[in-house]
PDB file of C-alpha atoms in Angstrom:
ATOM      1  CA  MET A   1     271.595 273.628  46.653  1.00  0.00           C
ATOM      2  CA  ASN A   2     273.629 276.065  48.714  1.00  0.00           C
ATOM      3  CA  ALA A   3     273.486 276.844  52.416  1.00  0.00           C
ATOM      4  CA  ALA A   4     271.696 280.168  51.905  1.00  0.00           C
ATOM      5  CA  LYS A   5     268.794 278.453  50.143  1.00  0.00           C
ATOM      6  CA  ARG A   6     268.493 275.804  52.846  1.00  0.00           C
ATOM      7  CA  LEU A   7     268.471 278.495  55.508  1.00  0.00           C
ATOM      8  CA  GLU A   8     265.665 280.353  53.745  1.00  0.00           C
ATOM      9  CA  ILE A   9     263.668 277.161  53.179  1.00  0.00           C
ATOM     10  CA  PHE A  10     263.633 276.246  56.844  1.00  0.00           C
ATOM     11  CA  THR A  11     263.091 279.846  57.879  1.00  0.00           C
ATOM     12  CA  ARG A  12     259.901 279.800  55.819  1.00  0.00           C
ATOM     13  CA  PHE A  13     258.843 276.428  57.194  1.00  0.00           C
ATOM     14  CA  ARG A  14     259.239 277.718  60.753  1.00  0.00           C
ATOM     15  CA  ALA A  15     257.424 280.968  60.029  1.00  0.00           C
ATOM     16  CA  ALA A  16     254.452 279.043  58.639  1.00  0.00           C
ATOM     17  CA  ASN A  17     254.425 276.388  61.372  1.00  0.00           C
ATOM     18  CA  PRO A  18     256.488 277.385  64.440  1.00  0.00           C
ATOM     19  CA  LYS A  19     255.701 274.263  66.474  1.00  0.00           C
ATOM     20  CA  PRO A  20     255.278 271.332  64.087  1.00  0.00           C
ATOM     21  CA  MET A  21     254.053 268.063  65.559  1.00  0.00           C
ATOM     22  CA  THR A  22     253.423 264.526  64.447  1.00  0.00           C
ATOM     23  CA  GLU A  23     249.886 263.811  63.296  1.00  0.00           C
ATOM     24  CA  LEU A  24     249.870 260.596  65.304  1.00  0.00           C
ATOM     25  CA  GLU A  25     247.887 260.993  68.521  1.00  0.00           C
ATOM     26  CA  TYR A  26     249.682 260.057  71.743  1.00  0.00           C
ATOM     27  CA  SER A  27     250.135 261.171  75.335  1.00  0.00           C
ATOM     28  CA  THR A  28     253.146 259.107  76.468  1.00  0.00           C
ATOM     29  CA  PRO A  29     256.368 257.838  74.859  1.00  0.00           C
ATOM     30  CA  PHE A  30     254.899 254.325  74.914  1.00  0.00           C
ATOM     31  CA  GLU A  31     251.751 255.408  73.085  1.00  0.00           C
ATOM     32  CA  LEU A  32     253.906 257.123  70.470  1.00  0.00           C
ATOM     33  CA  LEU A  33     256.122 254.046  70.076  1.00  0.00           C
ATOM     34  CA  ILE A  34     253.142 251.779  69.445  1.00  0.00           C
ATOM     35  CA  ALA A  35     251.481 254.285  67.107  1.00  0.00           C
ATOM     36  CA  VAL A  36     254.630 254.601  65.000  1.00  0.00           C
ATOM     37  CA  LEU A  37     255.078 250.824  64.971  1.00  0.00           C
ATOM     38  CA  LEU A  38     251.500 250.481  63.701  1.00  0.00           C
ATOM     39  CA  SER A  39     251.915 253.226  61.097  1.00  0.00           C
ATOM     40  CA  ALA A  40     254.249 251.319  58.762  1.00  0.00           C
ATOM     41  CA  GLN A  41     252.574 251.230  55.313  1.00  0.00           C
ATOM     42  CA  SER A  42     249.482 252.775  56.908  1.00  0.00           C
ATOM     43  CA  THR A  43     248.152 256.293  57.305  1.00  0.00           C
ATOM     44  CA  ASP A  44     248.301 258.317  60.504  1.00  0.00           C
ATOM     45  CA  VAL A  45     244.535 258.805  60.191  1.00  0.00           C
ATOM     46  CA  GLY A  46     243.978 255.058  60.163  1.00  0.00           C
ATOM     47  CA  VAL A  47     246.312 254.480  63.103  1.00  0.00           C
ATOM     48  CA  ASN A  48     244.630 257.222  65.132  1.00  0.00           C
ATOM     49  CA  LYS A  49     241.210 255.641  64.583  1.00  0.00           C
ATOM     50  CA  ALA A  50     242.508 252.379  66.003  1.00  0.00           C
ATOM     51  CA  THR A  51     244.452 253.814  68.936  1.00  0.00           C
ATOM     52  CA  ARG A  52     241.492 255.986  69.995  1.00  0.00           C
ATOM     53  CA  LEU A  53     239.742 252.706  70.760  1.00  0.00           C
ATOM     54  CA  LEU A  54     242.790 250.839  72.074  1.00  0.00           C
ATOM     55  CA  TYR A  55     244.443 253.339  74.391  1.00  0.00           C
ATOM     56  CA  PRO A  56     241.487 253.989  76.711  1.00  0.00           C
ATOM     57  CA  VAL A  57     241.469 250.235  77.362  1.00  0.00           C
ATOM     58  CA  ALA A  58     245.213 249.480  77.296  1.00  0.00           C
ATOM     59  CA  ASN A  59     247.982 252.079  76.979  1.00  0.00           C
ATOM     60  CA  THR A  60     250.851 250.510  78.893  1.00  0.00           C
ATOM     61  CA  PRO A  61     252.998 247.475  78.082  1.00  0.00           C
ATOM     62  CA  ALA A  62     251.488 245.497  80.973  1.00  0.00           C
ATOM     63  CA  ALA A  63     247.927 246.386  79.987  1.00  0.00           C
ATOM     64  CA  ILE A  64     248.445 245.345  76.369  1.00  0.00           C
ATOM     65  CA  LEU A  65     250.039 242.071  77.494  1.00  0.00           C
ATOM     66  CA  ALA A  66     247.003 241.476  79.698  1.00  0.00           C
ATOM     67  CA  LEU A  67     244.786 242.178  76.693  1.00  0.00           C
ATOM     68  CA  GLY A  68     246.460 239.387  74.762  1.00  0.00           C
ATOM     69  CA  LEU A  69     247.207 238.885  71.081  1.00  0.00           C
ATOM     70  CA  GLU A  70     243.739 238.029  69.795  1.00  0.00           C
ATOM     71  CA  GLU A  71     241.974 240.867  71.568  1.00  0.00           C
ATOM     72  CA  LEU A  72     244.681 243.288  70.437  1.00  0.00           C
ATOM     73  CA  LYS A  73     244.072 242.206  66.854  1.00  0.00           C
ATOM     74  CA  GLY A  74     240.440 243.185  67.243  1.00  0.00           C
ATOM     75  CA  TYR A  75     241.421 246.756  68.051  1.00  0.00           C
ATOM     76  CA  ILE A  76     243.889 247.168  65.191  1.00  0.00           C
ATOM     77  CA  GLN A  77     242.330 244.995  62.465  1.00  0.00           C
ATOM     78  CA  THR A  78     241.537 248.052  60.321  1.00  0.00           C
ATOM     79  CA  ILE A  79     245.287 248.741  59.953  1.00  0.00           C
ATOM     80  CA  GLY A  80     247.281 247.147  57.164  1.00  0.00           C
ATOM     81  CA  LEU A  81     249.431 244.127  58.085  1.00  0.00           C
ATOM     82  CA  TYR A  82     247.724 244.033  61.484  1.00  0.00           C
ATOM     83  CA  PRO A  83     248.370 240.337  62.316  1.00  0.00           C
ATOM     84  CA  ASN A  84     252.144 240.771  62.141  1.00  0.00           C
ATOM     85  CA  LYS A  85     252.016 244.178  63.791  1.00  0.00           C
ATOM     86  CA  ALA A  86     249.992 242.724  66.667  1.00  0.00           C
ATOM     87  CA  LYS A  87     252.647 240.050  67.212  1.00  0.00           C
ATOM     88  CA  ASN A  88     255.367 242.713  67.236  1.00  0.00           C
ATOM     89  CA  VAL A  89     253.433 244.881  69.680  1.00  0.00           C
ATOM     90  CA  ILE A  90     252.974 241.978  72.086  1.00  0.00           C
ATOM     91  CA  ALA A  91     256.640 240.971  71.801  1.00  0.00           C
ATOM     92  CA  THR A  92     257.762 244.568  72.287  1.00  0.00           C
ATOM     93  CA  CYS A  93     255.537 244.987  75.332  1.00  0.00           C
ATOM     94  CA  ARG A  94     256.960 241.830  76.854  1.00  0.00           C
ATOM     95  CA  ILE A  95     260.529 243.110  76.442  1.00  0.00           C
ATOM     96  CA  LEU A  96     259.595 246.513  77.867  1.00  0.00           C
ATOM     97  CA  VAL A  97     258.080 244.881  80.945  1.00  0.00           C
ATOM     98  CA  GLU A  98     260.819 242.307  81.487  1.00  0.00           C
ATOM     99  CA  GLN A  99     263.883 244.415  80.631  1.00  0.00           C
ATOM    100  CA  TYR A 100     262.931 248.068  81.055  1.00  0.00           C
ATOM    101  CA  GLY A 101     260.412 248.177  83.881  1.00  0.00           C
ATOM    102  CA  GLY A 102     257.643 249.085  81.464  1.00  0.00           C
ATOM    103  CA  GLU A 103     259.437 252.197  80.239  1.00  0.00           C
ATOM    104  CA  VAL A 104     260.500 253.035  76.683  1.00  0.00           C
ATOM    105  CA  PRO A 105     264.315 252.975  76.358  1.00  0.00           C
ATOM    106  CA  ARG A 106     265.974 256.218  75.322  1.00  0.00           C
ATOM    107  CA  THR A 107     268.763 255.053  73.030  1.00  0.00           C
ATOM    108  CA  ARG A 108     268.551 254.128  69.357  1.00  0.00           C
ATOM    109  CA  GLU A 109     270.501 250.938  69.976  1.00  0.00           C
ATOM    110  CA  GLN A 110     267.947 249.720  72.510  1.00  0.00           C
ATOM    111  CA  LEU A 111     264.937 250.834  70.503  1.00  0.00           C
ATOM    112  CA  VAL A 112     265.919 249.053  67.280  1.00  0.00           C
ATOM    113  CA  GLU A 113     266.226 245.800  69.231  1.00  0.00           C
ATOM    114  CA  LEU A 114     262.470 245.887  69.863  1.00  0.00           C
ATOM    115  CA  PRO A 115     260.387 243.728  67.462  1.00  0.00           C
ATOM    116  CA  GLY A 116     259.004 245.779  64.576  1.00  0.00           C
ATOM    117  CA  VAL A 117     261.066 248.840  65.451  1.00  0.00           C
ATOM    118  CA  GLY A 118     263.508 249.960  62.779  1.00  0.00           C
ATOM    119  CA  ARG A 119     265.774 252.966  62.584  1.00  0.00           C
ATOM    120  CA  LYS A 120     263.020 255.271  61.319  1.00  0.00           C
ATOM    121  CA  THR A 121     260.663 254.364  64.174  1.00  0.00           C
ATOM    122  CA  ALA A 122     263.467 254.753  66.689  1.00  0.00           C
ATOM    123  CA  ASN A 123     264.323 258.177  65.315  1.00  0.00           C
ATOM    124  CA  VAL A 124     260.693 259.318  65.559  1.00  0.00           C
ATOM    125  CA  VAL A 125     260.531 258.265  69.205  1.00  0.00           C
ATOM    126  CA  LEU A 126     263.876 259.852  70.054  1.00  0.00           C
ATOM    127  CA  ASN A 127     262.934 263.119  68.381  1.00  0.00           C
ATOM    128  CA  THR A 128     259.249 263.448  69.165  1.00  0.00           C
ATOM    129  CA  ALA A 129     258.975 261.802  72.579  1.00  0.00           C
ATOM    130  CA  PHE A 130     262.386 262.674  74.004  1.00  0.00           C
ATOM    131  CA  GLY A 131     263.313 265.885  72.184  1.00  0.00           C
ATOM    132  CA  GLU A 132     266.543 264.604  70.699  1.00  0.00           C
ATOM    133  CA  ILE A 133     267.919 265.595  67.301  1.00  0.00           C
ATOM    134  CA  ALA A 134     267.146 262.704  64.971  1.00  0.00           C
ATOM    135  CA  MET A 135     266.027 262.496  61.367  1.00  0.00           C
ATOM    136  CA  ALA A 136     263.334 259.900  60.685  1.00  0.00           C
ATOM    137  CA  VAL A 137     263.509 259.534  56.909  1.00  0.00           C
ATOM    138  CA  ASP A 138     260.257 258.122  55.559  1.00  0.00           C
ATOM    139  CA  THR A 139     259.064 258.101  51.937  1.00  0.00           C
ATOM    140  CA  HIS A 140     257.920 261.745  52.196  1.00  0.00           C
ATOM    141  CA  ILE A 141     261.239 263.030  53.518  1.00  0.00           C
ATOM    142  CA  PHE A 142     263.188 260.921  51.044  1.00  0.00           C
ATOM    143  CA  ARG A 143     261.158 262.335  48.152  1.00  0.00           C
ATOM    144  CA  VAL A 144     261.267 265.970  49.320  1.00  0.00           C
ATOM    145  CA  SER A 145     264.988 265.838  50.090  1.00  0.00           C
ATOM    146  CA  ASN A 146     265.785 264.501  46.622  1.00  0.00           C
ATOM    147  CA  ARG A 147     263.253 266.464  44.609  1.00  0.00           C
ATOM    148  CA  THR A 148     264.049 269.844  46.145  1.00  0.00           C
ATOM    149  CA  GLY A 149     267.794 269.257  46.350  1.00  0.00           C
ATOM    150  CA  ILE A 150     267.893 269.885  50.094  1.00  0.00           C
ATOM    151  CA  ALA A 151     269.687 266.598  50.733  1.00  0.00           C
ATOM    152  CA  PRO A 152     269.795 264.277  47.705  1.00  0.00           C
ATOM    153  CA  GLY A 153     270.793 260.667  48.172  1.00  0.00           C
ATOM    154  CA  LYS A 154     270.130 257.215  46.750  1.00  0.00           C
ATOM    155  CA  THR A 155     269.301 255.593  50.099  1.00  0.00           C
ATOM    156  CA  VAL A 156     267.433 256.678  53.221  1.00  0.00           C
ATOM    157  CA  GLU A 157     270.661 256.356  55.195  1.00  0.00           C
ATOM    158  CA  ILE A 158     272.482 258.780  52.891  1.00  0.00           C
ATOM    159  CA  VAL A 159     269.579 261.248  53.004  1.00  0.00           C
ATOM    160  CA  GLU A 160     269.458 261.001  56.799  1.00  0.00           C
ATOM    161  CA  GLN A 161     273.150 261.783  57.144  1.00  0.00           C
ATOM    162  CA  LYS A 162     272.995 264.619  54.614  1.00  0.00           C
ATOM    163  CA  LEU A 163     270.029 266.209  56.375  1.00  0.00           C
ATOM    164  CA  LEU A 164     271.858 266.085  59.690  1.00  0.00           C
ATOM    165  CA  GLN A 165     274.823 267.693  57.954  1.00  0.00           C
ATOM    166  CA  PHE A 166     273.048 270.283  55.793  1.00  0.00           C
ATOM    167  CA  VAL A 167     270.006 271.466  57.767  1.00  0.00           C
ATOM    168  CA  PRO A 168     270.964 274.604  59.744  1.00  0.00           C
ATOM    169  CA  LYS A 169     271.453 273.688  63.401  1.00  0.00           C
ATOM    170  CA  GLN A 170     268.675 275.912  64.700  1.00  0.00           C
ATOM    171  CA  PHE A 171     266.146 273.939  62.651  1.00  0.00           C
ATOM    172  CA  LEU A 172     267.376 270.381  63.217  1.00  0.00           C
ATOM    173  CA  LEU A 173     265.017 269.497  66.055  1.00  0.00           C
ATOM    174  CA  ASP A 174     261.859 270.172  64.039  1.00  0.00           C
ATOM    175  CA  ALA A 175     263.155 269.576  60.505  1.00  0.00           C
ATOM    176  CA  HIS A 176     261.735 266.107  60.001  1.00  0.00           C
ATOM    177  CA  HIS A 177     258.218 267.266  60.940  1.00  0.00           C
ATOM    178  CA  TRP A 178     258.334 270.126  58.431  1.00  0.00           C
ATOM    179  CA  LEU A 179     259.642 267.863  55.683  1.00  0.00           C
ATOM    180  CA  ILE A 180     257.042 265.162  56.331  1.00  0.00           C
ATOM    181  CA  LEU A 181     254.182 267.656  56.294  1.00  0.00           C
ATOM    182  CA  HIS A 182     255.540 269.309  53.158  1.00  0.00           C
ATOM    183  CA  GLY A 183     255.740 265.945  51.415  1.00  0.00           C
ATOM    184  CA  ARG A 184     252.336 264.841  52.647  1.00  0.00           C
ATOM    185  CA  TYR A 185     250.368 267.921  51.616  1.00  0.00           C
ATOM    186  CA  THR A 186     252.347 269.940  49.037  1.00  0.00           C
ATOM    187  CA  CYS A 187     255.292 268.090  47.505  1.00  0.00           C
ATOM    188  CA  VAL A 188     253.182 265.000  46.928  1.00  0.00           C
ATOM    189  CA  ALA A 189     254.463 262.013  44.991  1.00  0.00           C
ATOM    190  CA  ARG A 190     252.663 262.063  41.646  1.00  0.00           C
ATOM    191  CA  LYS A 191     251.683 265.689  41.094  1.00  0.00           C
ATOM    192  CA  PRO A 192     253.518 268.093  43.388  1.00  0.00           C
ATOM    193  CA  GLN A 193     251.605 271.295  44.048  1.00  0.00           C
ATOM    194  CA  CYS A 194     254.414 273.602  42.991  1.00  0.00           C
ATOM    195  CA  TRP A 195     251.892 276.356  42.287  1.00  0.00           C
ATOM    196  CA  ASN A 196     250.982 276.332  45.983  1.00  0.00           C
ATOM    197  CA  CYS A 197     254.471 275.779  47.432  1.00  0.00           C
ATOM    198  CA  MET A 198     256.093 278.265  49.804  1.00  0.00           C
ATOM    199  CA  ILE A 199     259.589 277.244  48.698  1.00  0.00           C
ATOM    200  CA  ALA A 200     259.032 276.844  44.941  1.00  0.00           C
ATOM    201  CA  ASP A 201     261.444 279.657  44.111  1.00  0.00           C
ATOM    202  CA  LEU A 202     264.189 277.956  46.140  1.00  0.00           C
ATOM    203  CA  CYS A 203     263.613 274.390  45.003  1.00  0.00           C
ATOM    204  CA  ASP A 204     265.848 272.628  42.445  1.00  0.00           C
ATOM    205  CA  TYR A 205     262.993 270.576  40.956  1.00  0.00           C
ATOM    206  CA  LYS A 206     263.057 271.131  37.205  1.00  0.00           C
ATOM    207  CA  SER A 207     259.512 270.151  36.255  1.00  0.00           C
ATOM    208  CA  LYS A 208     257.606 272.655  38.373  1.00  0.00           C
ATOM    209  CA  SER A 209     253.898 273.043  37.767  1.00  0.00           C
ATOM    210  CA  ALA A 210     252.772 276.650  37.632  1.00  0.00           C
ATOM    211  CA  THR A 211     249.005 276.450  38.091  1.00  0.00           C
ATOM    212  CA  PRO A 212     246.415 274.129  39.660  1.00  0.00           C
ATOM    213  CA  GLN A 213     245.190 273.217  36.166  1.00  0.00           C
ATOM    214  CA  GLN A 214     248.555 271.663  35.375  1.00  0.00           C
ATOM    215  CA  VAL A 215     248.643 269.335  38.367  1.00  0.00           C
TER     216      VAL A 215
END
């Protein structure tokens, strides 16, 4: 895929959705951090259902520590892998209180040291909470980047670096939101909705489906 196609792709994404946002519900960097930590192998819808109950009761590191592990589990038990996630949340909250004054650190190096926080989670927080250019490559972005030809790569790390290199600079801040949403609702895993895709004519995917009946 050439630069002109990438420019047009992201121009169309921006025209259709000028201010893309995460579908996770949050009001502070800490709430976003915990929501993203909980979202691993879970849906944003499921996480939002849990945090709508949790955050009115405890939405700071100190408040969640006061809640305790077992009570926290009760709030998030509808989320997959919740016992381990609850342990990570408690451990993360303890570090935030003891080392960062209850605030979420603003560097990737510090974020990935928190229990349960990997590079993808750190990138989401840096980009969405702090407005920094970062590319959080999840399964949707990995699939869309490879399938369309925007930034093909065999690993998430390669795709991340290629996206940072290839996405036109004016679109970098919001690019990961557009790609996630495109992968979640249009360029889906099993049967991509090519017939309903705003970038189908620019995409390198060979096996495009032309009509709804074919998908």
